[in-house]
Short mmCIF file of C-alpha atoms in Angstrom, two decimals:
data_model
loop_
_atom_site.label_atom_id
_atom_site.label_comp_id
_atom_site.label_asym_id
_atom_site.label_seq_id
_atom_site.Cartn_x
_atom_site.Cartn_y
_atom_site.Cartn_z
CA MET S 1 -35.78 56.76 -76.01
CA SER S 2 -34.27 56.95 -79.50
CA VAL S 3 -30.55 57.07 -80.20
CA LEU S 4 -31.28 60.33 -82.04
CA SER S 5 -32.57 62.04 -78.91
CA TYR S 6 -29.20 63.63 -78.13
CA GLN S 7 -27.35 63.67 -81.43
CA PRO S 8 -26.96 66.81 -83.53
CA ILE S 9 -29.12 67.38 -86.59
CA LEU S 10 -27.29 68.56 -89.68
CA MET S 11 -29.48 70.92 -91.71
CA VAL S 12 -28.17 71.62 -95.21
CA GLU S 13 -30.27 74.61 -96.28
CA ASP S 14 -29.24 77.73 -98.19
CA SER S 15 -32.39 79.81 -97.60
CA PRO S 16 -32.26 81.90 -94.40
CA GLU S 17 -36.08 82.14 -94.44
CA ASP S 18 -36.54 78.37 -94.71
CA CYS S 19 -33.90 77.81 -92.04
CA HIS S 20 -35.63 80.22 -89.67
CA ALA S 21 -39.02 78.57 -90.31
CA MET S 22 -37.56 75.11 -89.69
CA MET S 23 -35.90 76.26 -86.46
CA ARG S 24 -39.31 77.54 -85.28
CA ALA S 25 -40.90 74.23 -86.26
CA PHE S 26 -38.18 72.29 -84.37
CA GLN S 27 -38.85 74.36 -81.25
CA LYS S 28 -42.60 73.91 -81.51
CA ALA S 29 -42.14 70.14 -81.98
CA GLY S 30 -39.96 70.01 -78.87
CA LEU S 31 -36.79 68.94 -80.70
CA LEU S 32 -33.96 70.01 -78.41
CA ASN S 33 -31.10 68.48 -80.37
CA PRO S 34 -28.27 70.78 -81.38
CA ILE S 35 -28.80 72.02 -84.94
CA ILE S 36 -25.78 72.44 -87.18
CA ARG S 37 -26.48 74.38 -90.36
CA CYS S 38 -24.48 74.21 -93.54
CA GLU S 39 -25.50 76.82 -96.09
CA ASP S 40 -24.46 74.93 -99.21
CA GLY S 41 -23.35 71.55 -100.46
CA ASP S 42 -19.66 72.38 -100.34
CA GLU S 43 -19.88 73.32 -96.67
CA ALA S 44 -21.85 70.13 -95.94
CA ILE S 45 -19.11 68.00 -97.52
CA GLU S 46 -16.43 69.91 -95.59
CA TYR S 47 -18.37 69.30 -92.38
CA LEU S 48 -19.08 65.61 -92.99
CA PHE S 49 -15.50 64.86 -94.03
CA CYS S 50 -13.89 67.09 -91.35
CA ARG S 51 -12.15 69.39 -93.84
CA GLY S 52 -11.38 73.10 -93.87
CA ARG S 53 -12.67 74.87 -90.78
CA TYR S 54 -14.09 71.53 -89.62
CA ALA S 55 -10.68 69.79 -89.82
CA PRO S 56 -10.41 68.87 -86.15
CA PRO S 57 -13.06 66.11 -85.86
CA ALA S 58 -14.18 67.62 -82.53
CA GLU S 59 -15.42 70.60 -84.57
CA ALA S 60 -17.69 68.34 -86.62
CA PRO S 61 -19.55 65.75 -84.52
CA ILE S 62 -21.24 63.11 -86.65
CA PRO S 63 -24.90 64.03 -86.95
CA GLY S 64 -27.64 61.60 -85.99
CA ILE S 65 -29.73 62.68 -88.96
CA ILE S 66 -29.31 64.95 -91.99
CA LEU S 67 -32.00 67.22 -93.44
CA LEU S 68 -30.92 67.94 -97.00
CA ASP S 69 -32.23 70.50 -99.47
CA LEU S 70 -31.55 69.63 -103.11
CA ASN S 71 -31.40 73.12 -104.59
CA LEU S 72 -28.11 74.36 -103.20
CA PRO S 73 -25.48 76.69 -104.62
CA GLY S 74 -22.25 74.97 -105.68
CA THR S 75 -22.44 71.26 -104.94
CA ASP S 76 -26.13 70.38 -105.09
CA GLY S 77 -28.04 68.09 -102.75
CA HIS S 78 -27.91 65.14 -105.14
CA GLU S 79 -24.13 65.22 -105.15
CA VAL S 80 -23.95 65.63 -101.36
CA LEU S 81 -26.20 62.59 -100.94
CA THR S 82 -24.20 60.46 -103.39
CA THR S 83 -20.90 61.48 -101.77
CA LEU S 84 -21.92 60.70 -98.21
CA LYS S 85 -23.67 57.43 -99.06
CA SER S 86 -20.47 56.18 -100.76
CA ASN S 87 -18.48 56.65 -97.54
CA GLY S 88 -18.36 53.77 -95.06
CA ARG S 89 -18.27 56.07 -92.02
CA LEU S 90 -21.27 58.15 -93.13
CA LYS S 91 -23.53 55.89 -95.19
CA LYS S 92 -25.69 54.72 -92.26
CA ILE S 93 -26.74 58.26 -91.27
CA PRO S 94 -30.41 58.74 -92.16
CA VAL S 95 -30.81 61.45 -94.80
CA ILE S 96 -34.19 63.11 -95.11
CA VAL S 97 -34.45 65.13 -98.29
CA LEU S 98 -36.58 68.19 -97.47
CA THR S 99 -36.93 70.24 -100.62
CA THR S 100 -39.35 72.21 -102.78
CA SER S 101 -38.97 69.81 -105.71
CA CYS S 102 -41.74 67.25 -106.01
CA GLU S 103 -40.45 66.08 -109.39
CA LYS S 104 -40.56 62.31 -109.94
CA ASN S 105 -37.03 62.36 -111.35
CA ASP S 106 -35.63 64.01 -108.19
CA ILE S 107 -37.54 61.64 -105.92
CA ASP S 108 -36.39 58.54 -107.83
CA ARG S 109 -32.81 59.79 -107.99
CA CYS S 110 -32.66 60.47 -104.25
CA TYR S 111 -34.02 57.07 -103.24
CA GLN S 112 -31.67 55.40 -105.73
CA ALA S 113 -28.74 57.25 -104.09
CA GLY S 114 -29.75 56.10 -100.60
CA ALA S 115 -32.08 58.75 -99.16
CA SER S 116 -33.99 57.49 -96.13
CA SER S 117 -37.01 59.70 -96.78
CA TYR S 118 -38.15 62.42 -99.19
CA ILE S 119 -40.41 65.25 -98.07
CA CYS S 120 -41.75 67.92 -100.41
CA LYS S 121 -41.26 71.08 -98.38
CA PRO S 122 -44.64 72.60 -97.49
CA VAL S 123 -45.06 76.19 -98.67
CA ASP S 124 -46.82 77.48 -95.55
CA LEU S 125 -45.60 77.57 -91.95
CA SER S 126 -48.41 75.40 -90.56
CA GLY S 127 -47.68 72.71 -93.16
CA LEU S 128 -43.98 72.85 -92.31
CA MET S 129 -44.71 72.59 -88.59
CA ASN S 130 -46.92 69.56 -89.23
CA ALA S 131 -44.20 67.92 -91.36
CA ILE S 132 -41.52 68.53 -88.70
CA GLN S 133 -43.80 67.18 -85.95
CA ARG S 134 -44.36 63.99 -87.94
CA LEU S 135 -40.65 63.77 -88.76
CA LYS S 136 -39.90 64.03 -85.02
CA GLU S 137 -42.46 61.40 -84.13
CA TYR S 138 -41.11 58.91 -86.64
CA TRP S 139 -37.34 59.48 -86.63
CA PHE S 140 -36.91 60.49 -82.99
CA GLU S 141 -39.54 58.34 -81.24
CA ILE S 142 -40.34 55.29 -83.38
CA ALA S 143 -37.52 54.41 -85.78
CA VAL S 144 -34.60 52.29 -84.65
CA ILE S 145 -31.38 53.30 -86.38
CA PRO S 146 -27.78 52.11 -86.19
CA LYS S 147 -25.67 53.76 -83.51
CA GLY S 148 -23.05 56.26 -84.71
CA GLU S 149 -19.42 55.33 -85.08
#
């Protein structure tokens, strides 16, 4: 069983509709991990660095994996990715960019910054469910990742 089987998933997603669809896809895929949602990049950075309302570290358990949208209000996904990958405590956390942008520049930039995977967000629910099922199979059943701090 994967190390990720019990760790929380941090979902950084501003769209309530996309969040709801992903939660349905997680359920259908049988992912039972706790889901922590940050609605924008600023909140994600607060969470990951235990600041603001997440100041007591017990309020912000280190996620096993991060699903990151790029198009966020305030601090965008690129900046979130760069910030967390430059931190020794956080840089080993797998970051899966799950976004509507399929632009070569965004893809290149994310991999250069340390993204573990890049998924162009499917536009229909069945495509999203398929993508989440495959994400579960790879990251939660096959991949071996470093244990959290």
